[in-house]
mmCIF file of C-alpha atoms in Angstrom:
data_model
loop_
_atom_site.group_PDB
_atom_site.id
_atom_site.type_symbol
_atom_site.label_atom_id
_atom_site.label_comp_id
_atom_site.label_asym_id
_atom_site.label_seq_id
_atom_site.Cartn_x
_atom_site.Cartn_y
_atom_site.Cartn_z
ATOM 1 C CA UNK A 3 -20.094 -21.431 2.859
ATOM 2 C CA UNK A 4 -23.745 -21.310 3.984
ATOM 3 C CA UNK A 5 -26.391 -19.518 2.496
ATOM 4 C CA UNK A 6 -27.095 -17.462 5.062
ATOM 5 C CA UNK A 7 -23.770 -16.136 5.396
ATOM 6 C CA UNK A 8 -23.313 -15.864 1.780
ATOM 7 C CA UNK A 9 -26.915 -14.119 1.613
ATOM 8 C CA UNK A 10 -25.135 -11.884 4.088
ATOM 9 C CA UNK A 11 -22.348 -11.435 2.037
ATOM 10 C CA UNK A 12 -24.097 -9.919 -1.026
ATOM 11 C CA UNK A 13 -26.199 -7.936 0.566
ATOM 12 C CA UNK A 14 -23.699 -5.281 1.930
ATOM 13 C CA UNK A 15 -22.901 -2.423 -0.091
ATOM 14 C CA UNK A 16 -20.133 -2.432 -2.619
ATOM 15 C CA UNK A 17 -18.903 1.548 -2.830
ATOM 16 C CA UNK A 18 -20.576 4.770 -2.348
ATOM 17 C CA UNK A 19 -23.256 6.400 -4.173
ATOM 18 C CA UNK A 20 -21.135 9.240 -5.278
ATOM 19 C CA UNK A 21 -17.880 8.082 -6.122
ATOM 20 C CA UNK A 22 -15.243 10.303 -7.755
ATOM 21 C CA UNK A 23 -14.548 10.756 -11.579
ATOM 22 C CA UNK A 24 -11.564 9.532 -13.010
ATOM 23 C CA UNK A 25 -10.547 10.532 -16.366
ATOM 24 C CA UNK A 26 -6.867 8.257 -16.988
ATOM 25 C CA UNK A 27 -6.443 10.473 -20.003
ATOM 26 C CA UNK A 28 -6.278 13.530 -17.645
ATOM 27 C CA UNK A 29 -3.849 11.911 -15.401
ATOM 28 C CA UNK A 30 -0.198 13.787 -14.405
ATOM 29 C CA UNK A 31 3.030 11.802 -16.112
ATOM 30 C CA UNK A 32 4.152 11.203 -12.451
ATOM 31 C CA UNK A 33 2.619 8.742 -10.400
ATOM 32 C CA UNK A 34 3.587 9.826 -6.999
ATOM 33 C CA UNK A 35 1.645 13.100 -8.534
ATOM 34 C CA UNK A 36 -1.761 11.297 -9.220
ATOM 35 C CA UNK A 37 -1.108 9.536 -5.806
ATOM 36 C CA UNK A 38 -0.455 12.324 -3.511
ATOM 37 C CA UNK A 39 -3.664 14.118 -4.925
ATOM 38 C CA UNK A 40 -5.586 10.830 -4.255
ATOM 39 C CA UNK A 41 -4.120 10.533 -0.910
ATOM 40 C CA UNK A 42 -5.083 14.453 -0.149
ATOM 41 C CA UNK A 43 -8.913 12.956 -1.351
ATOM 42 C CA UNK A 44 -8.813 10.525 1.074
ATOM 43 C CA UNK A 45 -7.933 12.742 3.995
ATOM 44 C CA UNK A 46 -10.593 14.719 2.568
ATOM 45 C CA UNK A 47 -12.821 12.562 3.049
ATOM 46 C CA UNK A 48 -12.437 11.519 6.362
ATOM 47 C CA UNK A 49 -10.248 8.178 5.559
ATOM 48 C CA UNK A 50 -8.816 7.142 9.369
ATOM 49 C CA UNK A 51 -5.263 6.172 8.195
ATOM 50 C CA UNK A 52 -4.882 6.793 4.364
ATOM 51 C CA UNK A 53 -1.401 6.444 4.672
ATOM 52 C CA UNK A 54 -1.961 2.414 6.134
ATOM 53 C CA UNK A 55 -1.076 -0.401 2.765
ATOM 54 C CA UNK A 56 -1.351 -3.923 2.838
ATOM 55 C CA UNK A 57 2.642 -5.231 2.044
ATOM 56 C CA UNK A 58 2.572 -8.573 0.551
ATOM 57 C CA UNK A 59 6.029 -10.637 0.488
ATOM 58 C CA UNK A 60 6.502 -13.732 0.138
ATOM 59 C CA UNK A 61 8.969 -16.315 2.213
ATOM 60 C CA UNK A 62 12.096 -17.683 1.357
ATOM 61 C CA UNK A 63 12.115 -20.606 -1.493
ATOM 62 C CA UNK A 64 13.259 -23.559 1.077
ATOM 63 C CA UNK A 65 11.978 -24.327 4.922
ATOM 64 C CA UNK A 66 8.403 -24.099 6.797
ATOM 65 C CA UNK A 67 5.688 -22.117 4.412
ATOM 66 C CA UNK A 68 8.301 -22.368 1.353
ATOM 67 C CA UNK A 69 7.377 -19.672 -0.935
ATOM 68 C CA UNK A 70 3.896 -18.593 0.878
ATOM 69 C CA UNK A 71 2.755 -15.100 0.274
ATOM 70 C CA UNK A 72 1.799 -13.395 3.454
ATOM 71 C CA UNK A 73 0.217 -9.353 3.496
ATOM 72 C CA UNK A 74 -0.018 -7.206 6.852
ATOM 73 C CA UNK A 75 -0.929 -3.919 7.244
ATOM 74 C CA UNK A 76 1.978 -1.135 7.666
ATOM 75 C CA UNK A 77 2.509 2.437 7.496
ATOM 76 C CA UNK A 78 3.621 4.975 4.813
ATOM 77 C CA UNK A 79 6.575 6.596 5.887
ATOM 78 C CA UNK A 80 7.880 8.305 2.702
ATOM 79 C CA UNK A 81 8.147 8.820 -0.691
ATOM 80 C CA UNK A 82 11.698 9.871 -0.696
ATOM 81 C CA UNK A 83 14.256 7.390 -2.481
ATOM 82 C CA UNK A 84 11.275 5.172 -3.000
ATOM 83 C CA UNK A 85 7.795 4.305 -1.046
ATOM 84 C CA UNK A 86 9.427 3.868 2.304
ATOM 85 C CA UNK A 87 8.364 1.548 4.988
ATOM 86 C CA UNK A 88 9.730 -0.089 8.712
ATOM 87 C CA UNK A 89 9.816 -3.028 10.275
ATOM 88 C CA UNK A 90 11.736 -5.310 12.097
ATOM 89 C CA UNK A 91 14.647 -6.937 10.358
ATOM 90 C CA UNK A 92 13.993 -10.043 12.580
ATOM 91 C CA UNK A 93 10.436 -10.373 11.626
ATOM 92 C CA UNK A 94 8.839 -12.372 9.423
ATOM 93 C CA UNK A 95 8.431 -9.411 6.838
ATOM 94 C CA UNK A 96 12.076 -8.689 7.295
ATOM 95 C CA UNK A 97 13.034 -12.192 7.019
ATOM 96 C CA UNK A 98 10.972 -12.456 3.978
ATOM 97 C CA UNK A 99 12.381 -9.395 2.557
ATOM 98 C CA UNK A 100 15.843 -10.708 3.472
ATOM 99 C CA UNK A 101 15.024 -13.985 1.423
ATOM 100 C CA UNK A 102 13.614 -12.045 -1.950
ATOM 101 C CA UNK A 103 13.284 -8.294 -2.032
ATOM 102 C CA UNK A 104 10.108 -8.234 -3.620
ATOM 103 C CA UNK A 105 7.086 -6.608 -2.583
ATOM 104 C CA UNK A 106 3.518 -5.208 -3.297
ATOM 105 C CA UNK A 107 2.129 -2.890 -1.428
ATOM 106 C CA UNK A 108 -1.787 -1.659 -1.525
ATOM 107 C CA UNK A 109 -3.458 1.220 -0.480
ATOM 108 C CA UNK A 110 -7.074 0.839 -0.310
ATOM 109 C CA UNK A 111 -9.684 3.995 0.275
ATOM 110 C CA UNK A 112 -13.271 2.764 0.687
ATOM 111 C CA UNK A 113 -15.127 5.936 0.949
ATOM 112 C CA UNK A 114 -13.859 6.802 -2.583
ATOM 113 C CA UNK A 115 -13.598 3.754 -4.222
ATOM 114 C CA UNK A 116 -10.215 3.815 -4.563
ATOM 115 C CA UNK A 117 -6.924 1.642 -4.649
ATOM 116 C CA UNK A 118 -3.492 2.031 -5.420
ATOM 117 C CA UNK A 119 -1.104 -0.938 -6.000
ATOM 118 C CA UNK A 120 2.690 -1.001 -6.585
ATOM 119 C CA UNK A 121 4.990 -3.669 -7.261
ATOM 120 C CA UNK A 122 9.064 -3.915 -7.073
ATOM 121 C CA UNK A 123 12.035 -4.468 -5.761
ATOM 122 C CA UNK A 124 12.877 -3.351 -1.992
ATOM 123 C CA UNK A 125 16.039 -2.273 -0.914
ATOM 124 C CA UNK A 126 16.826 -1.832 2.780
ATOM 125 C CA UNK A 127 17.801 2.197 3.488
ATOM 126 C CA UNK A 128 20.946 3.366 5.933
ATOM 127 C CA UNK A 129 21.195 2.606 9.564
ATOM 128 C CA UNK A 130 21.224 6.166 10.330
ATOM 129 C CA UNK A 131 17.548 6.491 8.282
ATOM 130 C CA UNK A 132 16.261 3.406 10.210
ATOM 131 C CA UNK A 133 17.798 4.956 13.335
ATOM 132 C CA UNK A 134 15.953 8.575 12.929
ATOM 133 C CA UNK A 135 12.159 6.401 11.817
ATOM 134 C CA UNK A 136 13.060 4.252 14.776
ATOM 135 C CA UNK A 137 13.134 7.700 17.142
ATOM 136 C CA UNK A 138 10.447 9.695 15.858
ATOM 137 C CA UNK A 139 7.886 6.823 15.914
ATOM 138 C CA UNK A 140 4.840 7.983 18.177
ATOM 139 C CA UNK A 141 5.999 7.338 21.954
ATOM 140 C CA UNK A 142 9.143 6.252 20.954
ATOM 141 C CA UNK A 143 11.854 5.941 24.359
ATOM 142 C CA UNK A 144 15.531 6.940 23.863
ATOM 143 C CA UNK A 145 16.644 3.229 23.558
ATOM 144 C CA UNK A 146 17.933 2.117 20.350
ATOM 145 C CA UNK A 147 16.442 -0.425 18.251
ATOM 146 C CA UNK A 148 19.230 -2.213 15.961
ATOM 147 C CA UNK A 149 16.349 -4.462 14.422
ATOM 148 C CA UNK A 150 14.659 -1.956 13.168
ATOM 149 C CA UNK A 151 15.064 -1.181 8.932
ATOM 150 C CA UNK A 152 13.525 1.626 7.232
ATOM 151 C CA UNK A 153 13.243 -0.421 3.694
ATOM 152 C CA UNK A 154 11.790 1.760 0.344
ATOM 153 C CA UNK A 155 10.240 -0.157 -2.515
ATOM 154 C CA UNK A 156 10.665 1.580 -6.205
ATOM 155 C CA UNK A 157 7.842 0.458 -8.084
ATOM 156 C CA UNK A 158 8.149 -0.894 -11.497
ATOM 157 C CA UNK A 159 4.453 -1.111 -11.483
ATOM 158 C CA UNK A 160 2.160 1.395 -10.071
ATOM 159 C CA UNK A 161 -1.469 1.129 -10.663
ATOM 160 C CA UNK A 162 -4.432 2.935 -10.123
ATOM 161 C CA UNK A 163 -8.166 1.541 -9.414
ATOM 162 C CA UNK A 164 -10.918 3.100 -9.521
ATOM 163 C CA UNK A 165 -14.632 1.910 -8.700
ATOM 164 C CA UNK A 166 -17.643 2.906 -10.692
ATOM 165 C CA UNK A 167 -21.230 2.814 -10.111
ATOM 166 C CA UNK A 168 -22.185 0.910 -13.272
ATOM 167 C CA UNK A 169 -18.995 -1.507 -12.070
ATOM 168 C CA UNK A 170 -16.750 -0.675 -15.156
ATOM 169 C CA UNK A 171 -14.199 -0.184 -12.727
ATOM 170 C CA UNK A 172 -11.184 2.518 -14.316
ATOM 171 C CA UNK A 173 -7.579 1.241 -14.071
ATOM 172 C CA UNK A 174 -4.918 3.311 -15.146
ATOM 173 C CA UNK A 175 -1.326 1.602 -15.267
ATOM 174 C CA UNK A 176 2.406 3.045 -14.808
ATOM 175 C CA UNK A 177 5.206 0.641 -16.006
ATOM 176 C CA UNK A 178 8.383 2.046 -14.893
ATOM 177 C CA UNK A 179 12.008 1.555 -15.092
ATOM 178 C CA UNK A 180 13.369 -0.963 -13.389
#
């Protein structure tokens, strides 16, 4: 890297000035409580898509890129049955899903600060559930997509991240059945 660039690098701001308090001991039981009031923040705040993750999978253990993580952004689409997500089965997240049903998935809101990361096991949902996501996508036609597979991850690991001014940054950590 060149000093310049890495000059460049430094220089831009971390987080906000006025970043939100979070008190883990105050924090609901549920997860997918703390989370939807963290998401609600975030619209609050003016975040464009809070509702956008990075999913990280990793490929299958033999072939081209043997075992290579790879991350792309996707789309919320639930949190029924799980933390619910599409894609194509025929892609390379669906191939890599196919190959080990594992996932991570991280939300990340920079005008608060804020991140959310969950780990676990994904399971693919019905044909009928990826059929309906399929239709009501935004400009969706009436043709079919068979490809298409509404997947839901079910954390065993959901964690919380909070920045801080004085860059004591505040985790707070569910460990959940698996």
């Amino acid at each position: 890297m060149n000093d310049t660039l890495r000059a460049r690098l430094r220089a831009l701001p971390d987080f906000p000035d006025d970043l939100p308090v979070f008190d883990p001991s105050a924090a609901p039981a549920d997860p997918v409580e703390l989370f939807l009031s963290w998401f609600e923040a975030a619209l609050a705040a003016g975040e464009r898509q809070p509702h956008a993750f990075s999913l990280a999978t990793v490929g299958a253990s033999t072939g081209t890129g043997a075992g290579a993580p790879s991350s792309r952004m996707l789309i919320l689409k639930d949190l029924d049955d799980g933390w619910q997500f599409a894609t194509a089965r025929t892609s390379r997240k669906g191939r890599e899903l196919a190959a080990n049903p594992q996932a991570a998935m991280n939300f990340y809101w920079s005008r608060l600060g804020r991140q959310v990361r969950l780990v676990g096991p994904v399971v693919e949902l019905s044909a009928e559930a990826s059929a309906r996501d399929w239709s009501e996508r935004p400009a969706a036609d009436s043709a079919p997509n068979p490809a298409w597979q509404l997947y839901a991850l079910r954390p065993t690991e959901i964690e919380f991240w909070q920045a801080s001014p004085d860059r004591r940054h505040i985790r707070h950590r569910y460990d959940l059945p698996g």
